Amino acid sequence: PPRALSGQRPWVTKPAPDAEKAIRARLDEMQNAAQEFDVDKVFSFVLENDAGVIAQNGKLFLTRSNALESTRVGFQSLRNAGARIEYHFNQQRVTLLSPSIALAVGAGSTTVTTGDGRNTSTVFAQSVVFVLTNGDWKVLHAHRSFIAPPRD
């Protein structure tokens, strides 16, 4: 079998501690901005690209501007309803694919608290491809899938 299927991953290197630390810090910045519904800050870390910026729950946003607008509408809807959102990761891994490309994968849960205090939680998995650009880790592509909460 090919080497990749035999358990060896010659194209992958363990991230240098400073690279992993920087990528995890960037993920934290993005998470905090999302929890504050600060769409502009979230997208300040996303590169311009028209080849598929975000895939989420079966929907592909090819351009940064389309992804930004969709996210803005979603955040505004939550904010207008007086909701809060919290993301909790129970797993996160960073793999350096090259000195300037990294893959971050994770799984966790999202909790939305409505304006009247009701909570809804769902689990998610995500992958984010980062590219080192001018000394800064930026998102080239992200994918997030949610599992719909059970209906009563």
Coordinates of C-alpha atoms in Angstrom, one line a residue, residues 1-150:
P1 CA 0.0 0.0 0.0
P2 CA 1.1 3.6 -0.4
R3 CA 3.1 5.0 2.5
A4 CA 0.2 7.2 3.6
L5 CA -2.1 4.2 4.1
S6 CA 0.5 2.3 6.1
G7 CA 0.4 4.8 9.0
Q8 CA 3.4 6.8 8.0
R9 CA 2.8 10.5 7.1
P10 CA 6.0 11.8 5.5
W11 CA 4.4 15.1 4.5
V12 CA 3.4 16.0 8.1
T13 CA 5.7 17.4 10.7
K14 CA 5.1 18.1 14.3
P15 CA 4.5 21.8 14.6
A16 CA 7.3 23.9 16.2
P17 CA 6.1 24.9 19.6
D18 CA 6.0 28.6 18.6
A19 CA 3.9 27.8 15.4
E20 CA 1.4 25.7 17.3
K21 CA 1.2 28.3 20.1
A22 CA 0.5 31.0 17.4
I23 CA -2.1 29.0 15.6
R24 CA -3.9 28.1 18.9
A25 CA -3.8 31.7 19.9
R26 CA -5.3 32.7 16.5
L27 CA -8.1 30.1 17.0
D28 CA -8.8 31.6 20.5
E29 CA -8.9 35.1 19.0
M30 CA -11.4 33.9 16.4
Q31 CA -13.5 32.1 18.9
N32 CA -13.7 35.1 21.3
A33 CA -14.6 37.4 18.4
A34 CA -17.4 35.0 17.3
Q35 CA -18.7 34.8 20.9
E36 CA -18.9 38.6 20.8
F37 CA -20.6 38.6 17.4
D38 CA -17.7 40.6 16.0
V39 CA -17.9 39.4 12.4
D40 CA -15.3 41.9 11.2
K41 CA -12.7 40.7 13.6
V42 CA -13.4 37.1 12.8
F43 CA -12.9 37.8 9.1
S44 CA -9.9 39.9 9.7
F45 CA -8.1 36.6 10.1
V46 CA -9.5 35.1 6.8
L47 CA -7.6 35.5 3.5
E48 CA -9.3 36.9 0.4
N49 CA -9.9 33.9 -1.8
D50 CA -12.5 32.7 -4.3
A51 CA -11.9 29.0 -4.3
G52 CA -14.0 28.0 -1.3
V53 CA -13.4 29.9 1.9
I54 CA -15.9 28.2 4.2
A55 CA -18.0 25.0 4.0
Q56 CA -20.6 24.7 6.7
N57 CA -23.3 22.1 7.0
G58 CA -23.4 21.3 3.3
K59 CA -23.2 24.9 2.1
L60 CA -20.1 26.1 0.3
F61 CA -19.2 29.8 0.4
L62 CA -16.7 30.2 -2.5
T63 CA -15.7 33.8 -1.7
R64 CA -14.7 35.6 1.5
S65 CA -17.3 38.3 0.8
N66 CA -20.1 35.7 0.6
A67 CA -19.0 34.0 3.8
L68 CA -18.6 37.3 5.5
E69 CA -22.1 38.4 4.5
S70 CA -23.8 35.1 5.6
T71 CA -22.0 35.2 8.9
R72 CA -22.9 38.8 9.4
V73 CA -26.6 38.1 8.9
G74 CA -26.5 35.1 11.3
F75 CA -24.6 37.0 14.0
Q76 CA -27.0 40.0 13.6
S77 CA -30.0 37.7 13.9
L78 CA -28.7 36.2 17.2
R79 CA -27.7 39.7 18.6
N80 CA -31.1 41.1 17.7
A81 CA -32.8 38.3 19.6
G82 CA -30.7 39.0 22.7
A83 CA -28.9 35.6 22.4
R84 CA -25.4 34.7 23.6
I85 CA -23.2 32.0 22.0
E86 CA -20.4 30.0 23.6
Y87 CA -18.0 27.5 21.9
H88 CA -16.3 24.8 24.0
F89 CA -13.6 22.6 22.5
N90 CA -13.0 19.2 23.9
Q91 CA -10.4 18.3 21.3
Q92 CA -8.0 20.4 19.2
R93 CA -5.0 19.4 17.2
V94 CA -2.6 21.3 15.0
T95 CA -0.5 19.7 12.3
L96 CA 2.1 21.5 10.3
L97 CA 1.8 20.4 6.7
S98 CA 4.7 22.5 5.6
P99 CA 6.6 25.4 7.3
S100 CA 3.9 27.8 6.1
I101 CA 0.7 25.6 6.0
A102 CA -1.1 24.1 9.0
L103 CA -4.2 22.1 9.6
A104 CA -6.1 22.6 12.8
V105 CA -8.9 20.2 13.6
G106 CA -11.2 20.2 16.6
A107 CA -14.5 19.0 18.0
G108 CA -16.7 20.5 20.7
S109 CA -20.0 22.0 21.4
T110 CA -21.9 25.2 20.8
T111 CA -24.4 26.6 23.3
V112 CA -26.8 29.3 22.4
T113 CA -28.7 31.0 25.2
T114 CA -31.7 32.9 24.0
G115 CA -32.8 36.3 25.3
D116 CA -35.3 34.6 27.6
G117 CA -32.7 32.3 29.1
R118 CA -33.3 29.0 27.2
N119 CA -30.3 27.0 26.2
T120 CA -29.7 25.0 23.1
S121 CA -26.5 23.0 22.6
T122 CA -25.2 21.0 19.7
V123 CA -21.9 19.4 18.9
F124 CA -19.6 20.2 16.0
A125 CA -16.4 19.2 14.3
Q126 CA -14.2 21.6 12.4
S127 CA -11.1 21.8 10.3
V128 CA -9.2 25.0 9.4
V129 CA -6.3 25.4 7.0
F130 CA -4.0 28.2 8.0
V131 CA -1.3 29.8 5.8
L132 CA 1.6 31.8 7.2
T133 CA 1.4 35.1 5.4
N134 CA 3.8 38.0 6.2
G135 CA 4.6 36.3 9.6
D136 CA 0.9 36.0 10.5
W137 CA -1.3 32.8 10.4
K138 CA -4.4 33.4 8.3
V139 CA -7.3 31.2 7.4
L140 CA -7.3 29.9 3.8
H141 CA -10.3 27.5 4.3
A142 CA -12.5 26.4 7.1
H143 CA -15.1 23.7 7.4
R144 CA -17.6 23.2 10.3
S145 CA -20.3 20.7 10.6
F146 CA -23.0 20.7 13.3
I147 CA -25.1 17.8 14.4
A148 CA -28.7 19.0 14.8
P149 CA -30.0 18.8 18.3
P150 CA -32.8 16.2 18.9

